[in-house]
XYZ file of C-alpha atoms in Angstrom:
652
model
C -130.635 -129.412 -13.455
C -127.113 -129.185 -12.050
C -125.919 -132.508 -10.653
C -122.801 -130.918 -9.137
C -124.584 -128.253 -7.087
C -124.036 -130.018 -3.717
C -121.072 -131.792 -2.114
C -123.078 -134.162 0.099
C -123.956 -137.696 -0.920
C -127.425 -138.270 -2.340
C -130.026 -139.308 0.218
C -133.039 -141.461 -0.412
C -136.158 -139.405 -0.999
C -139.491 -139.996 0.639
C -143.040 -138.876 0.005
C -142.752 -136.080 2.544
C -139.798 -134.352 0.827
C -141.433 -133.895 -2.622
C -142.266 -130.172 -2.232
C -138.731 -129.410 -1.244
C -137.410 -131.326 -4.252
C -139.684 -129.402 -6.637
C -138.520 -126.113 -5.184
C -134.896 -127.108 -5.545
C -135.486 -128.205 -9.120
C -137.076 -124.849 -10.045
C -134.239 -122.996 -8.411
C -131.672 -124.992 -10.397
C -133.438 -124.301 -13.713
C -133.675 -120.588 -12.924
C -129.970 -120.467 -12.132
C -129.121 -122.219 -15.402
C -131.300 -119.812 -17.407
C -129.787 -116.769 -15.761
C -126.325 -118.141 -16.439
C -127.159 -118.692 -20.121
C -128.544 -115.172 -20.472
C -125.450 -113.794 -18.824
C -123.307 -115.690 -21.331
C -125.370 -114.190 -24.192
C -124.821 -110.736 -22.739
C -121.103 -111.289 -22.567
C -121.023 -112.675 -26.138
C -122.712 -109.562 -27.567
C -119.763 -107.438 -26.507
C -116.330 -107.462 -28.057
C -114.718 -110.870 -27.616
C -111.671 -111.086 -25.336
C -108.396 -112.570 -26.486
C -107.851 -116.241 -25.841
C -105.250 -115.542 -23.134
C -107.687 -113.328 -21.142
C -110.700 -115.605 -21.316
C -111.609 -117.454 -18.081
C -110.672 -121.111 -18.290
C -113.245 -123.665 -17.361
C -112.170 -126.741 -15.455
C -111.750 -129.802 -17.629
C -112.599 -132.220 -14.761
C -115.512 -132.099 -12.347
C -114.895 -130.533 -8.943
C -114.192 -132.790 -5.917
C -117.031 -134.597 -4.319
C -116.697 -132.482 -1.198
C -117.821 -129.385 -3.128
C -120.817 -131.052 -4.788
C -124.227 -130.128 -3.343
C -126.227 -132.941 -1.837
C -129.932 -133.450 -1.987
C -131.687 -132.299 1.167
C -132.607 -134.868 3.770
C -136.288 -135.411 4.480
C -135.692 -134.647 8.179
C -133.932 -131.258 7.779
C -134.562 -128.220 5.522
C -132.551 -127.999 2.334
C -129.284 -126.146 2.781
C -128.414 -123.005 0.809
C -127.090 -123.904 -2.663
C -123.581 -122.582 -3.318
C -122.849 -123.309 -6.970
C -120.034 -121.581 -8.850
C -122.492 -120.863 -11.684
C -124.601 -118.723 -9.364
C -121.720 -116.299 -8.970
C -121.760 -115.305 -12.685
C -122.416 -111.609 -13.357
C -126.058 -110.757 -13.889
C -127.511 -107.796 -15.680
C -131.056 -108.129 -14.366
C -132.602 -105.922 -11.683
C -135.527 -106.826 -9.453
C -138.463 -104.576 -10.089
C -141.098 -106.188 -7.847
C -141.682 -109.114 -5.586
C -143.261 -111.211 -8.325
C -141.017 -110.454 -11.358
C -137.396 -109.968 -12.187
C -135.937 -107.810 -14.952
C -132.990 -108.944 -17.066
C -130.936 -107.411 -19.882
C -128.833 -109.120 -22.552
C -126.845 -106.493 -24.393
C -129.461 -104.016 -25.589
C -132.324 -106.486 -25.112
C -134.457 -106.228 -22.005
C -137.018 -108.620 -20.556
C -139.050 -109.558 -17.462
C -138.827 -112.956 -15.713
C -141.257 -114.247 -13.126
C -139.916 -114.685 -9.575
C -139.920 -117.765 -7.376
C -142.986 -116.672 -5.419
C -145.408 -117.070 -8.305
C -147.214 -120.289 -8.153
C -147.334 -120.803 -11.941
C -143.748 -119.803 -12.855
C -142.845 -119.654 -16.571
C -139.324 -119.723 -18.003
C -138.271 -118.424 -21.465
C -138.594 -121.207 -24.011
C -136.085 -122.257 -26.698
C -137.758 -120.026 -29.298
C -137.239 -116.956 -27.107
C -133.621 -117.909 -26.583
C -133.004 -118.313 -30.319
C -134.577 -114.933 -31.033
C -132.439 -113.319 -28.375
C -129.288 -114.927 -29.758
C -130.108 -113.836 -33.339
C -130.780 -110.277 -32.252
C -127.550 -110.228 -30.285
C -125.568 -111.339 -33.346
C -127.326 -108.748 -35.507
C -126.448 -106.010 -33.052
C -122.844 -107.116 -33.063
C -122.680 -107.137 -36.891
C -124.276 -103.696 -37.042
C -121.712 -102.303 -34.641
C -118.788 -103.817 -36.588
C -120.077 -102.685 -40.050
C -118.562 -99.523 -41.563
C -120.681 -96.411 -41.461
C -122.936 -95.923 -44.500
C -123.963 -92.712 -46.153
C -127.540 -91.735 -46.537
C -129.287 -91.677 -49.901
C -129.640 -87.933 -49.744
C -125.884 -87.497 -49.308
C -125.176 -89.798 -52.262
C -127.619 -87.985 -54.523
C -126.198 -84.655 -53.478
C -122.678 -85.803 -54.333
C -123.645 -87.256 -57.758
C -125.875 -84.403 -58.815
C -124.483 -82.098 -61.503
C -123.943 -78.499 -60.633
C -126.736 -76.330 -61.866
C -125.594 -73.882 -64.480
C -127.462 -70.717 -64.924
C -128.259 -70.015 -68.580
C -128.287 -66.475 -69.847
C -129.447 -64.947 -73.098
C -125.840 -64.555 -74.227
C -125.195 -68.284 -73.765
C -128.256 -69.133 -75.830
C -127.141 -66.837 -78.641
C -123.650 -68.354 -78.648
C -125.098 -71.872 -78.849
C -127.396 -70.905 -81.731
C -124.509 -69.310 -83.665
C -122.342 -72.400 -83.126
C -125.116 -74.629 -84.472
C -125.493 -72.452 -87.566
C -121.749 -72.553 -88.246
C -121.665 -76.356 -87.880
C -124.608 -76.746 -90.251
C -123.020 -74.459 -92.843
C -119.747 -76.384 -92.618
C -121.568 -79.680 -93.084
C -123.346 -78.390 -96.179
C -120.094 -77.091 -97.638
C -118.321 -80.412 -97.091
C -121.247 -82.293 -98.613
C -121.116 -80.157 -101.747
C -117.372 -80.677 -102.039
C -117.799 -84.442 -101.772
C -120.502 -84.443 -104.423
C -118.249 -82.515 -106.767
C -120.513 -79.511 -107.103
C -117.890 -77.192 -105.662
C -114.357 -78.313 -106.560
C -111.791 -77.969 -103.842
C -109.155 -75.393 -104.731
C -105.652 -76.298 -103.648
C -102.852 -73.827 -104.173
C -99.883 -74.856 -106.252
C -97.437 -74.219 -103.429
C -99.468 -76.345 -101.031
C -99.567 -79.268 -103.477
C -95.816 -78.927 -104.041
C -95.150 -78.973 -100.312
C -97.365 -82.048 -99.960
C -95.500 -83.804 -102.764
C -92.164 -82.981 -101.116
C -93.391 -84.392 -97.822
C -94.562 -87.608 -99.496
C -91.355 -88.024 -101.440
C -89.333 -87.188 -98.348
C -91.155 -89.858 -96.391
C -90.285 -92.413 -99.086
C -86.586 -91.502 -98.997
C -86.463 -89.968 -102.501
C -86.167 -86.282 -101.677
C -82.707 -86.070 -103.236
C -83.947 -86.980 -106.725
C -85.582 -84.695 -109.216
C -89.161 -84.051 -108.151
C -90.575 -84.165 -111.673
C -88.765 -87.387 -112.559
C -89.950 -89.152 -109.424
C -93.511 -87.934 -109.942
C -93.444 -89.107 -113.563
C -92.110 -92.513 -112.571
C -94.748 -92.952 -109.884
C -97.490 -91.891 -112.281
C -96.351 -94.456 -114.832
C -96.321 -97.149 -112.158
C -99.868 -96.255 -111.149
C -100.927 -96.376 -114.800
C -99.410 -99.836 -115.261
C -101.091 -101.171 -112.144
C -104.303 -99.300 -113.043
C -104.861 -98.202 -109.467
C -106.597 -95.026 -110.618
C -108.846 -96.757 -113.168
C -112.590 -96.738 -112.570
C -115.010 -99.482 -113.524
C -117.737 -98.905 -116.094
C -121.139 -99.552 -114.498
C -124.773 -98.720 -115.042
C -127.540 -98.524 -112.458
C -131.140 -99.412 -113.208
C -132.385 -98.247 -109.791
C -131.977 -95.067 -107.807
C -129.930 -95.000 -104.636
C -132.955 -94.735 -102.331
C -135.526 -97.522 -102.056
C -139.050 -96.034 -101.945
C -141.240 -96.947 -98.985
C -144.734 -97.517 -100.357
C -147.864 -97.866 -98.226
C -150.068 -100.914 -98.595
C -152.884 -100.366 -101.117
C -156.461 -100.580 -99.934
C -158.346 -103.694 -100.935
C -161.185 -103.020 -103.463
C -164.102 -104.612 -101.656
C -166.540 -103.016 -104.062
C -165.224 -105.232 -106.883
C -166.040 -108.496 -105.095
C -169.035 -110.379 -106.461
C -171.935 -111.501 -104.288
C -170.851 -115.151 -104.438
C -170.091 -117.100 -101.272
C -166.412 -117.555 -102.145
C -165.842 -113.795 -101.793
C -166.764 -113.662 -98.100
C -163.256 -114.571 -96.779
C -161.765 -111.760 -98.887
C -163.653 -108.970 -97.148
C -161.471 -108.972 -93.992
C -157.697 -108.691 -93.725
C -156.776 -111.793 -91.715
C -159.209 -114.181 -93.462
C -158.051 -112.781 -96.810
C -154.380 -113.508 -96.067
C -155.277 -117.007 -94.876
C -157.313 -117.595 -98.049
C -154.312 -116.676 -100.213
C -151.816 -118.722 -98.211
C -153.854 -121.943 -98.045
C -154.537 -121.868 -101.809
C -158.245 -121.055 -101.624
C -157.988 -118.036 -103.948
C -155.784 -120.030 -106.337
C -158.469 -122.703 -106.692
C -161.107 -120.023 -107.208
C -158.964 -118.391 -109.941
C -158.880 -121.664 -111.879
C -162.674 -121.906 -112.065
C -163.856 -118.290 -111.837
C -162.387 -115.210 -113.538
C -161.104 -112.830 -110.897
C -162.094 -109.172 -111.222
C -159.533 -106.879 -112.823
C -159.491 -104.667 -109.724
C -158.477 -107.642 -107.555
C -155.644 -108.577 -109.941
C -154.431 -104.978 -110.057
C -154.509 -104.818 -106.256
C -152.354 -107.961 -106.101
C -149.793 -106.368 -108.439
C -149.680 -103.208 -106.336
C -149.413 -105.182 -103.105
C -146.426 -107.090 -104.503
C -144.503 -103.791 -104.496
C -145.179 -103.101 -100.795
C -145.732 -106.484 -99.110
C -143.222 -107.776 -96.547
C -144.510 -111.335 -96.090
C -142.661 -113.641 -98.481
C -145.147 -116.485 -98.105
C -148.022 -114.208 -99.060
C -146.075 -112.941 -102.093
C -145.476 -116.521 -103.266
C -149.204 -117.173 -102.960
C -149.841 -114.116 -105.157
C -147.559 -115.569 -107.841
C -149.360 -118.918 -107.699
C -152.703 -117.151 -108.027
C -151.499 -115.206 -111.076
C -150.270 -118.426 -112.649
C -153.667 -120.068 -112.129
C -155.671 -117.120 -113.482
C -156.989 -117.328 -117.013
C -155.371 -115.427 -119.876
C -158.560 -113.521 -120.632
C -158.737 -112.119 -117.105
C -155.054 -111.095 -117.249
C -155.359 -109.151 -120.505
C -156.858 -106.195 -118.684
C -153.869 -106.014 -116.315
C -150.822 -106.869 -118.448
C -150.334 -103.566 -120.225
C -147.033 -101.797 -121.010
C -147.915 -99.003 -118.578
C -148.517 -101.549 -115.824
C -145.113 -103.194 -116.350
C -143.352 -99.829 -116.268
C -145.190 -98.772 -113.110
C -144.154 -101.986 -111.323
C -140.446 -101.213 -111.723
C -140.961 -97.517 -111.019
C -142.558 -98.378 -107.675
C -139.506 -100.516 -106.855
C -137.172 -97.542 -107.381
C -136.272 -97.750 -111.097
C -135.109 -94.600 -112.816
C -137.289 -93.045 -115.493
C -134.583 -93.633 -118.109
C -134.542 -97.340 -117.258
C -138.089 -98.091 -118.377
C -138.089 -95.900 -121.495
C -136.179 -96.338 -124.742
C -133.600 -93.653 -124.063
C -129.805 -93.878 -124.506
C -127.895 -95.693 -121.777
C -124.982 -93.618 -120.516
C -122.113 -95.428 -118.839
C -121.181 -94.478 -115.285
C -117.705 -94.722 -113.760
C -117.080 -95.879 -110.211
C -114.125 -97.133 -108.215
C -113.857 -100.945 -108.139
C -114.165 -101.014 -104.345
C -117.458 -99.088 -104.350
C -120.083 -101.142 -102.486
C -123.147 -102.237 -104.394
C -126.401 -100.383 -104.027
C -129.269 -101.731 -101.993
C -132.298 -102.752 -104.021
C -135.689 -104.026 -102.956
C -135.988 -107.766 -102.407
C -139.311 -107.595 -104.267
C -137.447 -107.321 -107.607
C -136.955 -111.088 -107.539
C -140.712 -111.663 -107.204
C -141.528 -109.233 -110.027
C -139.051 -110.941 -112.395
C -140.494 -114.341 -111.486
C -144.007 -113.001 -112.090
C -143.086 -111.785 -115.591
C -141.643 -115.197 -116.357
C -144.897 -116.915 -115.329
C -147.144 -114.486 -117.203
C -145.144 -114.550 -120.469
C -147.654 -116.710 -122.327
C -150.555 -114.417 -121.339
C -148.922 -111.156 -122.487
C -149.827 -109.421 -125.735
C -147.080 -108.643 -128.277
C -146.653 -104.987 -127.364
C -146.294 -105.869 -123.677
C -143.726 -108.584 -124.490
C -141.636 -106.108 -126.484
C -141.640 -103.538 -123.679
C -140.908 -106.194 -121.044
C -137.928 -107.634 -122.967
C -136.456 -104.150 -123.369
C -136.835 -103.451 -119.646
C -135.395 -106.816 -118.577
C -132.357 -106.444 -120.865
C -131.625 -103.068 -119.294
C -132.156 -104.592 -115.867
C -129.672 -107.399 -116.615
C -126.697 -105.005 -116.948
C -127.368 -103.281 -113.619
C -124.285 -103.528 -111.427
C -126.247 -104.755 -108.397
C -128.172 -107.341 -110.442
C -124.914 -108.731 -111.853
C -123.551 -109.207 -108.320
C -126.789 -110.728 -106.979
C -127.114 -114.408 -107.991
C -130.643 -114.728 -106.589
C -132.185 -112.558 -109.307
C -132.160 -114.550 -112.571
C -133.196 -112.336 -115.474
C -132.121 -114.641 -118.334
C -134.864 -117.288 -117.715
C -137.524 -114.566 -117.837
C -136.161 -113.218 -121.151
C -136.052 -116.757 -122.540
C -139.703 -117.344 -121.570
C -140.762 -114.073 -123.210
C -138.927 -114.883 -126.477
C -140.494 -118.344 -126.485
C -143.938 -116.757 -126.104
C -143.501 -114.850 -129.368
C -145.205 -116.444 -132.368
C -143.095 -117.538 -135.340
C -144.403 -114.724 -137.495
C -143.253 -111.995 -135.085
C -139.577 -111.784 -135.991
C -139.989 -108.049 -136.459
C -140.450 -107.695 -132.670
C -136.933 -109.016 -132.042
C -135.576 -106.882 -134.871
C -137.026 -103.732 -133.304
C -135.502 -104.702 -129.953
C -132.101 -105.246 -131.627
C -132.184 -101.893 -133.409
C -133.210 -100.158 -130.183
C -130.330 -101.703 -128.223
C -127.844 -100.922 -131.008
C -128.856 -97.257 -131.006
C -129.237 -96.811 -127.239
C -126.019 -98.562 -126.070
C -122.696 -97.325 -127.463
C -120.207 -98.365 -124.780
C -118.337 -101.566 -125.697
C -118.227 -102.824 -122.111
C -121.976 -102.389 -121.639
C -122.587 -104.071 -124.995
C -120.533 -107.061 -123.934
C -122.493 -107.291 -120.671
C -125.762 -107.309 -122.602
C -124.522 -110.201 -124.743
C -123.379 -112.108 -121.656
C -126.751 -111.606 -119.935
C -128.897 -112.815 -122.850
C -130.096 -116.449 -122.748
C -128.757 -119.118 -125.117
C -131.966 -121.146 -125.257
C -134.269 -121.592 -127.132
C -132.930 -121.463 -130.705
C -134.628 -118.118 -131.411
C -132.984 -116.561 -128.366
C -129.598 -117.951 -129.442
C -129.993 -116.560 -132.960
C -131.079 -113.183 -131.552
C -128.007 -113.147 -129.306
C -125.602 -113.959 -132.165
C -127.061 -111.339 -134.493
C -126.842 -108.635 -131.861
C -123.264 -109.649 -130.975
C -122.175 -109.525 -134.624
C -123.722 -106.083 -135.062
C -121.941 -104.866 -131.926
C -118.614 -106.310 -133.137
C -118.750 -104.907 -136.680
C -120.541 -101.752 -135.463
C -122.997 -102.056 -138.349
C -126.739 -102.113 -137.890
C -127.228 -103.632 -141.361
C -126.027 -106.968 -140.019
C -129.129 -107.198 -137.805
C -131.384 -108.124 -140.722
C -128.851 -110.332 -142.533
C -128.670 -114.095 -142.413
C -125.911 -115.776 -140.457
C -125.654 -118.544 -143.081
C -123.304 -116.440 -145.199
C -119.703 -117.529 -145.506
C -118.668 -114.029 -146.551
C -119.043 -112.965 -142.918
C -115.653 -114.577 -142.238
C -114.125 -111.965 -144.558
C -115.920 -109.179 -142.664
C -114.414 -110.455 -139.422
C -110.932 -110.503 -140.964
C -111.307 -106.897 -142.098
C -112.624 -105.971 -138.655
C -109.530 -107.328 -136.931
C -107.145 -105.737 -139.416
C -108.742 -102.280 -139.389
C -110.852 -101.636 -136.307
C -108.638 -103.634 -133.933
C -105.436 -101.931 -135.086
C -103.287 -101.135 -132.056
C -102.470 -97.510 -131.301
C -100.883 -95.691 -128.367
C -104.362 -94.582 -127.321
C -105.967 -98.028 -127.583
C -108.391 -98.827 -124.782
C -107.491 -102.432 -123.996
C -110.484 -102.930 -121.707
C -112.822 -102.046 -124.581
C -110.716 -104.196 -126.922
C -111.163 -107.185 -124.616
C -114.928 -106.646 -124.605
C -114.984 -106.473 -128.429
C -113.032 -109.733 -128.729
C -115.424 -111.505 -126.357
C -118.413 -110.179 -128.293
C -116.876 -111.350 -131.586
C -116.306 -114.789 -130.082
C -120.035 -115.051 -129.277
C -120.973 -113.873 -132.776
C -118.803 -116.473 -134.537
C -120.113 -119.314 -132.358
C -119.935 -122.485 -134.525
C -119.201 -120.544 -137.721
C -121.125 -119.045 -140.616
C -122.837 -121.359 -143.123
C -121.618 -124.551 -141.505
C -121.794 -127.494 -143.957
C -123.586 -130.668 -142.918
C -121.428 -133.379 -141.369
C -119.900 -136.050 -143.591
C -121.657 -139.268 -142.692
C -121.767 -142.531 -144.524
C -119.699 -143.679 -147.453
C -119.076 -142.699 -150.149
C -119.074 -138.942 -149.558
C -120.021 -136.677 -152.413
C -117.324 -134.509 -153.920
C -119.493 -131.420 -153.451
C -119.712 -131.974 -149.691
C -115.956 -132.504 -149.491
C -115.426 -129.242 -151.353
C -117.777 -127.371 -148.975
C -115.872 -128.640 -145.950
C -112.577 -127.663 -147.553
C -113.748 -124.099 -148.278
C -115.237 -123.694 -144.809
C -112.058 -124.856 -143.092
C -109.929 -122.576 -145.261
C -112.046 -119.568 -144.204
C -111.695 -120.578 -140.567
C -107.919 -120.979 -140.913
C -107.626 -117.530 -142.492
C -109.524 -115.933 -139.614
C -107.495 -117.907 -137.054
C -104.202 -116.781 -138.593
C -105.400 -113.167 -138.523
C -106.317 -113.436 -134.850
C -102.955 -115.073 -134.125
C -101.042 -112.254 -135.781
C -103.137 -109.765 -133.838
C -102.603 -111.240 -130.363
C -98.879 -111.659 -130.964
C -98.688 -107.923 -131.669
C -100.168 -107.049 -128.258
C -97.371 -106.160 -125.819
C -97.306 -109.007 -123.337
C -96.316 -109.231 -119.703
C -98.146 -108.543 -116.489
C -97.033 -104.917 -116.291
C -100.405 -103.829 -117.721
C -103.352 -105.925 -116.587
C -105.761 -104.814 -119.312
C -103.227 -105.668 -122.027
C -102.817 -109.115 -120.565
C -106.599 -109.604 -120.531
C -106.850 -108.551 -124.186
C -104.007 -110.919 -125.097
C -105.756 -113.801 -123.339
C -109.094 -113.074 -125.040
C -107.497 -113.035 -128.505
C -105.501 -116.187 -127.833
C -108.618 -117.984 -126.571
C -110.500 -117.019 -129.746
C -107.664 -118.290 -131.935
C -107.508 -121.636 -130.124
C -111.274 -122.085 -130.333
C -111.283 -121.400 -134.080
C -108.630 -124.032 -134.730
C -109.931 -126.705 -132.376
C -113.717 -126.199 -132.190
C -114.960 -124.351 -135.262
C -113.148 -126.429 -137.893
C -115.131 -129.434 -139.056
C -112.008 -131.611 -138.994
C -108.601 -131.344 -137.329
C -106.032 -129.275 -139.154
C -103.144 -131.237 -140.689
C -100.077 -131.173 -138.524
C -96.952 -129.491 -139.786
C -93.837 -131.712 -139.546
C -90.727 -129.971 -140.729
C -88.520 -133.073 -140.428
C -90.728 -134.991 -142.876
C -89.991 -132.490 -145.660
C -86.242 -132.756 -145.037
C -86.376 -136.529 -145.232
C -88.346 -136.344 -148.454
C -85.745 -134.029 -150.001
C -82.933 -136.365 -148.951
C -84.677 -139.316 -150.609
C -85.090 -137.399 -153.832
C -81.375 -136.640 -153.856
C -80.557 -140.308 -153.314
C -82.794 -141.304 -156.185
C -81.134 -138.709 -158.415
C -77.676 -140.058 -157.568
C -78.788 -143.629 -158.182
C -80.228 -142.752 -161.560
C -77.082 -140.887 -162.534
C -74.869 -143.799 -161.472
C -76.951 -146.224 -163.480
C -76.737 -143.977 -166.507
C -72.941 -143.749 -166.169
C -72.661 -147.522 -165.933
C -74.759 -147.966 -169.029
C -72.593 -145.513 -170.938
C -69.426 -147.329 -169.813
C -70.863 -150.628 -170.883
C -71.743 -149.209 -174.272
C -68.217 -147.788 -174.734
C -66.596 -151.082 -173.662
C -68.709 -153.121 -176.117
C -67.811 -150.803 -178.985
C -64.092 -151.176 -178.289
C -64.349 -154.951 -178.224
C -66.080 -154.998 -181.607
C -63.411 -152.743 -183.080
C -60.662 -155.082 -181.900
C -62.387 -158.082 -183.421
C -62.789 -156.343 -186.742
C -59.177 -155.276 -186.746
């Protein structure tokens, strides 16, 4: 209620004036509510500037203007409050209700005559205020476009297609396809690109003009640039060989042979896919393979699934199961045709698995390596584990295939695929009486591989253990170096082989203007492997005294080594040095390394050092002794002459 509505002093109230007080109280509350609603209505409109807003008094009005409570003896006077003069937007519609409007909001308020009068509560006021603010924000917001207008603006103009447009589009597609095919053929080299002589000359002039050499003779500049490119070997291509095709085949998963399962209880988990995979992964099938022979169809299915499976854990479980299977059960699976089919399914070329000549391929050094299947690593590991269970004919075929696989360019760059341990395991599985198997492999490689670089890569890929593998490697390297297949059956314990190596260096390694220094480097490295610790190495001299025969053997062996080392030294000093030609420098380094190894590692004892000053000192001492002897002889002669003269004087 408004305490400043009357200017008279408050009077004490009595019991008789209670109805009047209640009426006055209701009137005050109604006035306050109407004032508040009027303020809301004014706030919903545009706000006035601060200078035009009505200022409210900061201090209460004087006591003379305050309304006083009515006396109990007289009726209450008419209330004249300044708040009652505020503008109202409500209109009376009946005797019992009153209409009001706040901005765009309208409502009905009960009048004073109703006995049970109700005023708007705080919730109603808050709703009205929120709606008023929303109306104000909506009025102040910029106008928005409808969704239909936006879609109409963003929609593409509809183009009407005619039969002529369709024909033009079809002809353009045909021309683009023909151009693509022509460019593809040109890139593959099937259709060489023909460039006119005048066009190439103009291009050369432009290039030389861009480098600031257009004033010089065109032929001289072109010759000089060609020689520079030859020295730097920018146009040289690397010698490679690919075991696999460019495209990796995508094989479907083979169907499991349920018909081959026995009626035993252990075969029940293998009849469904998920239980079968779980049985392999948890080692159940591996334990069964140790005690029961697995059917051949199951083992063949595992080999086929290795070529198409994606789960590495499952593939490892297959390898463990093969390792646990008995040799008798594996004999029906490990056939030469099976080994060839495994690599063929992985993308191997037909010439890779058969004994056909290996032709070298030439590629730029920056050519990226080919993609091969990751399953190759599992197949190589499987062959290593099954080496002891393979028959002799399968071992021979497998060694041939793995040696060809080892010189593949992608396999050489991939360190995860280790072929040498598998070859070593296969050679170890050969019985002692099967030397003819290795001889046939050596003859096959000698006949099928003629490129010196590929031969050197084969020697580098072969294992050095066990002793049989090392001997096989040395024999093949010596045959490659001397280019004689008769060496393959000869014994390496023959000291005359040093003389063959000397003749090889003097004749076959003779330098010419057309010498291929890359091939020469490969031949020197292959010869280094063939010499190894020497031919017919004598036993070491241990204990004392040493027999004269053993001393003579060491002397002859070291003399043969020194002769070969001097020949190699004369050869590498004749190679034009310098870094102008990289391949020449590599050949020079290979020959120098061989010469140093012969002198410091192959000899059974260090070579005597050559001291030129010692010989000069010895000659000077001999001259001094000669002078001393001559002086003594002269003195003796003088003494003899003097004694004879004295005797003659005495006699006279």
